[in-house]
Amino acid sequence: MAKEQTQLRERQRTDLKEPRRYKVIIHNDDFTTMEFVVTILVQVFLMDEARAESLMLQVHHAGKAVVGIYSYDIAQTKAKRATDMAREQGFPLRLTVEPEVA
């Protein structure tokens, strides 16, 4: 009788998770102009003028505010681009990236 060969493959269970999301936070300072903050929010974070002004006032009064929630790479890129624009204009604007708490 011929030997039959069987090949078993084990199935590996892969639990895919949605990638973690990160908050970009803009911080208030006494030197960056309100107009420049609005410009950053419109150009980098693609907000309309009214939303940008509202968020800028929130930052001014509360000290900081979440500008947006993105994947890690996009959050870092937007924060760096905004920081670079601020440095080019001589402003000490600070943006931070933090993990979103689920």
N, CA, C and O atoms as a printed pandas DataFrame, in Angstrom:
     atom_number atom_name residue_name chain_id  residue_number  x_coord  y_coord  z_coord
0              1         N          MET        A               1    0.842   -1.172    0.000
1              2        CA          MET        A               1    0.000    0.000    0.000
2              3         C          MET        A               1    0.891    1.241    0.000
3              4         O          MET        A               1    1.849    1.314    0.770
4              5         N          ALA        A               2    0.585    2.208   -0.851
5              6        CA          ALA        A               2    1.393    3.431   -0.970
6              7         C          ALA        A               2    1.099    4.359    0.196
7              8         O          ALA        A               2   -0.027    4.469    0.682
8              9         N          LYS        A               3    2.157    5.013    0.615
9             10        CA          LYS        A               3    2.008    5.962    1.718
10            11         C          LYS        A               3    1.478    7.289    1.184
11            12         O          LYS        A               3    2.012    7.836    0.218
12            13         N          GLU        A               4    0.478    7.777    1.786
13            14        CA          GLU        A               4   -0.047    9.080    1.392
14            15         C          GLU        A               4    0.608   10.150    2.242
15            16         O          GLU        A               4    0.748   10.026    3.458
16            17         N          GLN        A               5    0.989   11.169    1.575
17            18        CA          GLN        A               5    1.577   12.282    2.320
18            19         C          GLN        A               5    0.563   13.413    2.368
19            20         O          GLN        A               5   -0.006   13.825    1.357
20            21         N          THR        A               6    0.374   13.869    3.521
21            22        CA          THR        A               6   -0.515   15.026    3.681
22            23         C          THR        A               6    0.294   16.159    4.285
23            24         O          THR        A               6    1.187   15.964    5.109
24            25         N          GLN        A               7   -0.044   17.288    3.858
25            26        CA          GLN        A               7    0.675   18.450    4.364
26            27         C          GLN        A               7   -0.341   19.337    5.067
27            28         O          GLN        A               7   -1.296   19.824    4.461
28            29         N          LEU        A               8   -0.116   19.530    6.333
29            30        CA          LEU        A               8   -1.007   20.372    7.109
30            31         C          LEU        A               8   -0.366   21.745    7.294
31            32         O          LEU        A               8    0.820   21.877    7.593
32            33         N          ARG        A               9   -1.162   22.702    7.112
33            34        CA          ARG        A               9   -0.694   24.066    7.377
34            35         C          ARG        A               9   -1.472   24.592    8.568
35            36         O          ARG        A               9   -2.699   24.520    8.630
36            37         N          GLU        A              10   -0.732   25.107    9.480
37            38        CA          GLU        A              10   -1.413   25.700   10.630
38            39         C          GLU        A              10   -1.835   27.102   10.258
39            40         O          GLU        A              10   -1.083   27.867    9.653
40            41         N          ARG        A              11   -3.009   27.402   10.622
41            42        CA          ARG        A              11   -3.492   28.759   10.375
42            43         C          ARG        A              11   -3.076   29.627   11.550
43            44         O          ARG        A              11   -3.314   29.306   12.714
44            45         N          GLN        A              12   -2.466   30.703   11.208
45            46        CA          GLN        A              12   -2.081   31.635   12.262
46            47         C          GLN        A              12   -3.156   32.699   12.370
47            48         O          GLN        A              12   -3.619   33.259   11.377
48            49         N          ARG        A              13   -3.518   32.944   13.562
49            50        CA          ARG        A              13   -4.537   33.958   13.794
50            51         C          ARG        A              13   -3.855   35.317   13.857
51            52         O          ARG        A              13   -2.938   35.529   14.651
52            53         N          THR        A              14   -4.297   36.201   13.042
53            54        CA          THR        A              14   -3.738   37.548   13.066
54            55         C          THR        A              14   -4.836   38.514   13.477
55            56         O          THR        A              14   -5.848   38.671   12.794
56            57         N          ASP        A              15   -4.615   39.132   14.571
57            58        CA          ASP        A              15   -5.561   40.133   15.049
58            59         C          ASP        A              15   -5.088   41.492   14.569
59            60         O          ASP        A              15   -4.123   42.051   15.089
60            61         N          LEU        A              16   -5.770   42.003   13.590
61            62        CA          LEU        A              16   -5.404   43.302   13.060
62            63         C          LEU        A              16   -6.094   44.388   13.870
63            64         O          LEU        A              16   -7.287   44.317   14.165
64            65         N          LYS        A              17   -5.320   45.371   14.211
65            66        CA          LYS        A              17   -5.867   46.487   14.965
66            67         C          LYS        A              17   -5.758   47.743   14.117
67            68         O          LYS        A              17   -4.853   47.887   13.295
68            69         N          GLU        A              18   -6.679   48.621   14.333
69            70        CA          GLU        A              18   -6.609   49.906   13.659
70            71         C          GLU        A              18   -5.409   50.666   14.225
71            72         O          GLU        A              18   -5.171   50.625   15.432
72            73         N          PRO        A              19   -4.661   51.348   13.384
73            74        CA          PRO        A              19   -3.483   52.067   13.880
74            75         C          PRO        A              19   -3.866   53.112   14.917
75            76         O          PRO        A              19   -4.940   53.710   14.854
76            77         N          ARG        A              20   -2.984   53.313   15.852
77            78        CA          ARG        A              20   -3.202   54.296   16.900
78            79         C          ARG        A              20   -3.257   55.687   16.278
79            80         O          ARG        A              20   -2.577   55.957   15.289
80            81         N          ARG        A              21   -4.056   56.553   16.851
81            82        CA          ARG        A              21   -4.190   57.908   16.334
82            83         C          ARG        A              21   -3.552   58.885   17.314
83            84         O          ARG        A              21   -3.456   58.618   18.512
84            85         N          TYR        A              22   -3.117   60.024   16.776
85            86        CA          TYR        A              22   -2.374   60.999   17.573
86            87         C          TYR        A              22   -2.983   62.386   17.440
87            88         O          TYR        A              22   -3.406   62.804   16.363
88            89         N          LYS        A              23   -3.014   63.090   18.577
89            90        CA          LYS        A              23   -3.541   64.458   18.617
90            91         C          LYS        A              23   -2.401   65.442   18.373
91            92         O          LYS        A              23   -1.311   65.294   18.926
92            93         N          VAL        A              24   -2.661   66.432   17.551
93            94        CA          VAL        A              24   -1.731   67.552   17.403
94            95         C          VAL        A              24   -2.293   68.670   18.269
95            96         O          VAL        A              24   -3.435   69.096   18.097
96            97         N          ILE        A              25   -1.471   69.137   19.202
97            98        CA          ILE        A              25   -1.893   70.159   20.150
98            99         C          ILE        A              25   -1.077   71.422   19.910
99           100         O          ILE        A              25    0.149   71.380   19.808
100          101         N          ILE        A              26   -1.780   72.541   19.823
101          102        CA          ILE        A              26   -1.115   73.831   19.664
102          103         C          ILE        A              26   -1.166   74.553   21.009
103          104         O          ILE        A              26   -2.193   74.553   21.688
104          105         N          HIS        A              27   -0.042   75.169   21.384
105          106        CA          HIS        A              27    0.087   75.820   22.687
106          107         C          HIS        A              27    0.154   77.335   22.530
107          108         O          HIS        A              27    0.713   77.847   21.560
108          109         N          ASN        A              28   -0.410   78.026   23.472
109          110        CA          ASN        A              28   -0.406   79.486   23.464
110          111         C          ASN        A              28    0.954   80.018   23.914
111          112         O          ASN        A              28    1.622   79.410   24.750
112          113         N          ASP        A              29    1.348   81.139   23.361
113          114        CA          ASP        A              29    2.524   81.855   23.848
114          115         C          ASP        A              29    2.245   83.348   23.703
115          116         O          ASP        A              29    1.262   83.742   23.077
116          117         N          ASP        A              30    3.102   84.166   24.277
117          118        CA          ASP        A              30    2.879   85.609   24.291
118          119         C          ASP        A              30    3.475   86.323   23.086
119          120         O          ASP        A              30    3.373   87.546   22.992
120          121         N          PHE        A              31    4.088   85.605   22.173
121          122        CA          PHE        A              31    4.807   86.252   21.086
122          123         C          PHE        A              31    4.223   85.982   19.699
123          124         O          PHE        A              31    4.256   86.861   18.839
124          125         N          THR        A              32    3.697   84.799   19.473
125          126        CA          THR        A              32    3.132   84.458   18.165
126          127         C          THR        A              32    1.829   85.228   17.976
127          128         O          THR        A              32    0.954   85.203   18.841
128          129         N          THR        A              33    1.708   85.906   16.850
129          130        CA          THR        A              33    0.509   86.709   16.620
130          131         C          THR        A              33   -0.700   85.829   16.332
131          132         O          THR        A              33   -0.574   84.715   15.824
132          133         N          MET        A              34   -1.867   86.351   16.666
133          134        CA          MET        A              34   -3.106   85.623   16.416
134          135         C          MET        A              34   -3.304   85.404   14.916
135          136         O          MET        A              34   -3.793   84.355   14.497
136          137         N          GLU        A              35   -2.925   86.389   14.117
137          138        CA          GLU        A              35   -3.076   86.282   12.670
138          139         C          GLU        A              35   -2.217   85.135   12.121
139          140         O          GLU        A              35   -2.640   84.400   11.229
140          141         N          PHE        A              36   -1.009   84.996   12.668
141          142        CA          PHE        A              36   -0.135   83.928   12.195
142          143         C          PHE        A              36   -0.690   82.554   12.580
143          144         O          PHE        A              36   -0.607   81.609   11.795
144          145         N          VAL        A              37   -1.252   82.442   13.778
145          146        CA          VAL        A              37   -1.855   81.171   14.204
146          147         C          VAL        A              37   -3.001   80.805   13.265
147          148         O          VAL        A              37   -3.135   79.646   12.872
148          149         N          VAL        A              38   -3.821   81.781   12.907
149          150        CA          VAL        A              38   -4.916   81.524   11.969
150          151         C          VAL        A              38   -4.348   81.066   10.622
151          152         O          VAL        A              38   -4.879   80.143   10.005
152          153         N          THR        A              39   -3.273   81.709   10.170
153          154        CA          THR        A              39   -2.640   81.316    8.906
154          155         C          THR        A              39   -2.176   79.867    8.960
155          156         O          THR        A              39   -2.392   79.116    8.009
156          157         N          ILE        A              40   -1.546   79.465   10.050
157          158        CA          ILE        A              40   -1.093   78.075   10.226
158          159         C          ILE        A              40   -2.277   77.116   10.170
159          160         O          ILE        A              40   -2.223   76.088    9.495
160          161         N          LEU        A              41   -3.342   77.460   10.881
161          162        CA          LEU        A              41   -4.508   76.573   10.926
162          163         C          LEU        A              41   -5.162   76.427    9.549
163          164         O          LEU        A              41   -5.668   75.357    9.211
164          165         N          VAL        A              42   -5.150   77.484    8.769
165          166        CA          VAL        A              42   -5.746   77.429    7.436
166          167         C          VAL        A              42   -4.830   76.688    6.464
167          168         O          VAL        A              42   -5.290   75.806    5.737
168          169         N          GLN        A              43   -3.540   77.034    6.441
169          170        CA          GLN        A              43   -2.626   76.467    5.452
170          171         C          GLN        A              43   -2.172   75.046    5.767
171          172         O          GLN        A              43   -2.093   74.213    4.864
172          173         N          VAL        A              44   -1.877   74.759    7.019
173          174        CA          VAL        A              44   -1.348   73.434    7.374
174          175         C          VAL        A              44   -2.459   72.464    7.745
175          176         O          VAL        A              44   -2.433   71.303    7.335
176          177         N          PHE        A              45   -3.435   72.932    8.518
177          178        CA          PHE        A              45   -4.467   72.030    9.017
178          179         C          PHE        A              45   -5.771   72.122    8.224
179          180         O          PHE        A              45   -6.773   71.503    8.581
180          181         N          LEU        A              46   -5.741   72.909    7.136
181          182        CA          LEU        A              46   -6.827   72.983    6.163
182          183         C          LEU        A              46   -8.188   73.331    6.773
183          184         O          LEU        A              46   -9.214   72.763    6.398
184          185         N          MET        A              47   -8.177   74.262    7.708
185          186        CA          MET        A              47   -9.434   74.731    8.306
186          187         C          MET        A              47   -9.937   75.929    7.524
187          188         O          MET        A              47   -9.165   76.643    6.884
188          189         N          ASP        A              48  -11.262   76.141    7.586
189          190        CA          ASP        A              48  -11.766   77.367    6.984
190          191         C          ASP        A              48  -11.481   78.519    7.949
191          192         O          ASP        A              48  -11.180   78.295    9.121
192          193         N          GLU        A              49  -11.577   79.721    7.457
193          194        CA          GLU        A              49  -11.203   80.915    8.218
194          195         C          GLU        A              49  -11.967   81.023    9.544
195          196         O          GLU        A              49  -11.372   81.327   10.578
196          197         N          ALA        A              50  -13.267   80.778    9.518
197          198        CA          ALA        A              50  -14.094   80.908   10.723
198          199         C          ALA        A              50  -13.682   79.884   11.791
199          200         O          ALA        A              50  -13.556   80.230   12.965
200          201         N          ARG        A              51  -13.476   78.642   11.388
201          202        CA          ARG        A              51  -13.059   77.590   12.332
202          203         C          ARG        A              51  -11.674   77.895   12.886
203          204         O          ARG        A              51  -11.415   77.677   14.070
204          205         N          ALA        A              52  -10.785   78.398   12.040
205          206        CA          ALA        A              52   -9.425   78.724   12.471
206          207         C          ALA        A              52   -9.445   79.849   13.513
207          208         O          ALA        A              52   -8.731   79.780   14.513
208          209         N          GLU        A              53  -10.248   80.867   13.282
209          210        CA          GLU        A              53  -10.333   81.973   14.252
210          211         C          GLU        A              53  -10.920   81.504   15.574
211          212         O          GLU        A              53  -10.455   81.906   16.640
212          213         N          SER        A              54  -11.937   80.660   15.509
213          214        CA          SER        A              54  -12.549   80.119   16.724
214          215         C          SER        A              54  -11.544   79.296   17.532
215          216         O          SER        A              54  -11.465   79.434   18.753
216          217         N          LEU        A              55  -10.780   78.445   16.853
217          218        CA          LEU        A              55   -9.786   77.618   17.534
218          219         C          LEU        A              55   -8.649   78.472   18.093
219          220         O          LEU        A              55   -8.148   78.207   19.186
220          221         N          MET        A              56   -8.244   79.494   17.344
221          222        CA          MET        A              56   -7.187   80.392   17.816
222          223         C          MET        A              56   -7.619   81.067   19.114
223          224         O          MET        A              56   -6.814   81.187   20.037
224          225         N          LEU        A              57   -8.865   81.507   19.205
225          226        CA          LEU        A              57   -9.359   82.132   20.438
226          227         C          LEU        A              57   -9.429   81.118   21.575
227          228         O          LEU        A              57   -9.174   81.462   22.729
228          229         N          GLN        A              58   -9.771   79.879   21.259
229          230        CA          GLN        A              58   -9.787   78.820   22.272
230          231         C          GLN        A              58   -8.380   78.613   22.832
231          232         O          GLN        A              58   -8.205   78.479   24.043
232          233         N          VAL        A              59   -7.384   78.585   21.957
233          234        CA          VAL        A              59   -5.989   78.437   22.390
234          235         C          VAL        A              59   -5.589   79.627   23.243
235          236         O          VAL        A              59   -4.934   79.467   24.273
236          237         N          HIS        A              60   -5.980   80.812   22.818
237          238        CA          HIS        A              60   -5.627   82.044   23.533
238          239         C          HIS        A              60   -6.178   82.043   24.956
239          240         O          HIS        A              60   -5.495   82.463   25.890
240          241         N          HIS        A              61   -7.400   81.575   25.117
241          242        CA          HIS        A              61   -8.038   81.595   26.443
242          243         C          HIS        A              61   -7.705   80.377   27.300
243          244         O          HIS        A              61   -7.542   80.507   28.513
244          245         N          ALA        A              62   -7.600   79.198   26.690
245          246        CA          ALA        A              62   -7.379   77.967   27.463
246          247         C          ALA        A              62   -5.903   77.583   27.578
247          248         O          ALA        A              62   -5.544   76.758   28.418
248          249         N          GLY        A              63   -5.046   78.173   26.743
249          250        CA          GLY        A              63   -3.626   77.857   26.808
250          251         C          GLY        A              63   -3.176   76.810   25.809
251          252         O          GLY        A              63   -2.005   76.772   25.433
252          253         N          LYS        A              64   -4.098   75.957   25.372
253          254        CA          LYS        A              64   -3.787   74.960   24.349
254          255         C          LYS        A              64   -5.087   74.374   23.827
255          256         O          LYS        A              64   -6.140   74.501   24.451
256          257         N          ALA        A              65   -4.994   73.728   22.668
257          258        CA          ALA        A              65   -6.173   73.099   22.082
258          259         C          ALA        A              65   -5.724   72.034   21.086
259          260         O          ALA        A              65   -4.641   72.120   20.508
260          261         N          VAL        A              66   -6.570   71.038   20.900
261          262        CA          VAL        A              66   -6.308   69.993   19.912
262          263         C          VAL        A              66   -6.679   70.556   18.542
263          264         O          VAL        A              66   -7.799   71.015   18.320
264          265         N          VAL        A              67   -5.711   70.509   17.635
265          266        CA          VAL        A              67   -5.909   71.031   16.290
266          267         C          VAL        A              67   -6.484   69.952   15.379
267          268         O          VAL        A              67   -7.283   70.249   14.491
268          269         N          GLY        A              68   -6.081   68.702   15.594
269          270        CA          GLY        A              68   -6.573   67.609   14.773
270          271         C          GLY        A              68   -6.069   66.281   15.299
271          272         O          GLY        A              68   -5.157   66.227   16.124
272          273         N          ILE        A              69   -6.675   65.210   14.809
273          274        CA          ILE        A              69   -6.284   63.856   15.197
274          275         C          ILE        A              69   -5.970   63.090   13.913
275          276         O          ILE        A              69   -6.797   63.003   13.004
276          277         N          TYR        A              70   -4.750   62.534   13.860
277          278        CA          TYR        A              70   -4.240   61.923   12.636
278          279         C          TYR        A              70   -3.469   60.646   12.956
279          280         O          TYR        A              70   -3.255   60.308   14.120
280          281         N          SER        A              71   -3.058   59.946   11.903
281          282        CA          SER        A              71   -2.123   58.849   12.087
282          283         C          SER        A              71   -0.786   59.473   12.514
283          284         O          SER        A              71   -0.587   60.680   12.373
284          285         N          TYR        A              72    0.119   58.650   13.031
285          286        CA          TYR        A              72    1.378   59.166   13.582
286          287         C          TYR        A              72    2.176   59.978   12.569
287          288         O          TYR        A              72    2.612   61.089   12.870
288          289         N          ASP        A              73    2.369   59.436   11.380
289          290        CA          ASP        A              73    3.185   60.118   10.377
290          291         C          ASP        A              73    2.592   61.456    9.967
291          292         O          ASP        A              73    3.315   62.444    9.836
292          293         N          ILE        A              74    1.299   61.495    9.767
293          294        CA          ILE        A              74    0.653   62.739    9.354
294          295         C          ILE        A              74    0.695   63.761   10.482
295          296         O          ILE        A              74    0.938   64.942   10.235
296          297         N          ALA        A              75    0.462   63.323   11.717
297          298        CA          ALA        A              75    0.516   64.233   12.866
298          299         C          ALA        A              75    1.905   64.847   12.999
299          300         O          ALA        A              75    2.033   66.056   13.191
300          301         N          GLN        A              76    2.940   64.026   12.899
301          302        CA          GLN        A              76    4.309   64.532   13.006
302          303         C          GLN        A              76    4.638   65.500   11.868
303          304         O          GLN        A              76    5.271   66.533   12.085
304          305         N          THR        A              77    4.207   65.159   10.667
305          306        CA          THR        A              77    4.494   65.999    9.504
306          307         C          THR        A              77    3.819   67.358    9.621
307          308         O          THR        A              77    4.441   68.384    9.346
308          309         N          LYS        A              78    2.553   67.376   10.027
309          310        CA          LYS        A              78    1.836   68.638   10.157
310          311         C          LYS        A              78    2.437   69.488   11.275
311          312         O          LYS        A              78    2.584   70.700   11.115
312          313         N          ALA        A              79    2.783   68.873   12.397
313          314        CA          ALA        A              79    3.381   69.623   13.505
314          315         C          ALA        A              79    4.728   70.211   13.094
315          316         O          ALA        A              79    5.036   71.356   13.426
316          317         N          LYS        A              80    5.524   69.438   12.379
317          318        CA          LYS        A              80    6.833   69.924   11.933
318          319         C          LYS        A              80    6.687   71.045   10.918
319          320         O          LYS        A              80    7.401   72.046   10.989
320          321         N          ARG        A              81    5.771   70.886    9.979
321          322        CA          ARG        A              81    5.566   71.927    8.966
322          323         C          ARG        A              81    5.134   73.240    9.620
323          324         O          ARG        A              81    5.640   74.305    9.265
324          325         N          ALA        A              82    4.205   73.169   10.571
325          326        CA          ALA        A              82    3.740   74.380   11.259
326          327         C          ALA        A              82    4.872   75.005   12.076
327          328         O          ALA        A              82    5.034   76.226   12.083
328          329         N          THR        A              83    5.649   74.175   12.760
329          330        CA          THR        A              83    6.776   74.675   13.552
330          331         C          THR        A              83    7.817   75.329   12.658
331          332         O          THR        A              83    8.343   76.391   12.992
332          333         N          ASP        A              84    8.117   74.708   11.530
333          334        CA          ASP        A              84    9.084   75.280   10.590
334          335         C          ASP        A              84    8.611   76.625   10.056
335          336         O          ASP        A              84    9.405   77.557    9.937
336          337         N          MET        A              85    7.321   76.735    9.730
337          338        CA          MET        A              85    6.781   78.007    9.246
338          339         C          MET        A              85    6.906   79.085   10.323
339          340         O          MET        A              85    7.233   80.234   10.026
340          341         N          ALA        A              86    6.645   78.707   11.567
341          342        CA          ALA        A              86    6.751   79.666   12.676
342          343         C          ALA        A              86    8.186   80.137   12.859
343          344         O          ALA        A              86    8.426   81.328   13.059
344          345         N          ARG        A              87    9.143   79.214   12.791
345          346        CA          ARG        A              87   10.554   79.585   12.964
346          347         C          ARG        A              87   11.026   80.513   11.845
347          348         O          ARG        A              87   11.813   81.430   12.080
348          349         N          GLU        A              88   10.537   80.266   10.620
349          350        CA          GLU        A              88   10.897   81.131    9.494
350          351         C          GLU        A              88   10.430   82.566    9.727
351          352         O          GLU        A              88   11.067   83.515    9.270
352          353         N          GLN        A              89    9.313   82.716   10.441
353          354        CA          GLN        A              89    8.778   84.050   10.735
354          355         C          GLN        A              89    9.271   84.597   12.073
355          356         O          GLN        A              89    8.932   85.717   12.455
356          357         N          GLY        A              90   10.071   83.802   12.783
357          358        CA          GLY        A              90   10.623   84.244   14.062
358          359         C          GLY        A              90    9.703   84.068   15.257
359          360         O          GLY        A              90    9.883   84.733   16.278
360          361         N          PHE        A              91    8.718   83.184   15.148
361          362        CA          PHE        A              91    7.787   82.943   16.249
362          363         C          PHE        A              91    8.149   81.657   16.995
363          364         O          PHE        A              91    8.604   80.688   16.388
364          365         N          PRO        A              92    7.943   81.654   18.320
365          366        CA          PRO        A              92    8.247   80.450   19.116
366          367         C          PRO        A              92    7.057   79.491   19.251
367          368         O          PRO        A              92    6.980   78.749   20.231
368          369         N          LEU        A              93    6.153   79.494   18.307
369          370        CA          LEU        A              93    4.960   78.650   18.357
370          371         C          LEU        A              93    5.343   77.201   18.638
371          372         O          LEU        A              93    6.281   76.667   18.045
372          373         N          ARG        A              94    4.598   76.570   19.558
373          374        CA          ARG        A              94    4.906   75.187   19.932
374          375         C          ARG        A              94    3.704   74.299   19.658
375          376         O          ARG        A              94    2.576   74.601   20.048
376          377         N          LEU        A              95    3.978   73.194   18.976
377          378        CA          LEU        A              95    2.961   72.170   18.730
378          379         C          LEU        A              95    3.508   70.849   19.248
379          380         O          LEU        A              95    4.694   70.562   19.086
380          381         N          THR        A              96    2.671   70.061   19.857
381          382        CA          THR        A              96    3.082   68.753   20.361
382          383         C          THR        A              96    2.173   67.677   19.776
383          384         O          THR        A              96    1.055   67.956   19.345
384          385         N          VAL        A              97    2.671   66.453   19.770
385          386        CA          VAL        A              97    1.911   65.302   19.278
386          387         C          VAL        A              97    1.798   64.306   20.425
387          388         O          VAL        A              97    2.805   63.906   21.010
388          389         N          GLU        A              98    0.585   63.914   20.741
389          390        CA          GLU        A              98    0.341   62.965   21.834
390          391         C          GLU        A              98   -0.586   61.858   21.361
391          392         O          GLU        A              98   -1.447   62.097   20.514
392          393         N          PRO        A              99   -0.428   60.653   21.890
393          394        CA          PRO        A              99   -1.351   59.569   21.515
394          395         C          PRO        A              99   -2.769   59.897   21.980
395          396         O          PRO        A              99   -2.973   60.466   23.053
396          397         N          GLU        A             100   -3.724   59.532   21.163
397          398        CA          GLU        A             100   -5.122   59.715   21.539
398          399         C          GLU        A             100   -5.484   58.619   22.533
399          400         O          GLU        A             100   -5.191   57.446   22.303
400          401         N          VAL        A             101   -6.107   58.992   23.613
401          402        CA          VAL        A             101   -6.512   58.013   24.620
402          403         C          VAL        A             101   -7.868   57.473   24.209
403          404         O          VAL        A             101   -8.825   58.224   24.019
404          405         N          ALA        A             102   -7.932   56.161   24.076
405          406        CA          ALA        A             102   -9.186   55.528   23.620
406          407         C          ALA        A             102  -10.202   55.444   24.710
407          408         O          ALA        A             102  -11.304   54.941   24.489
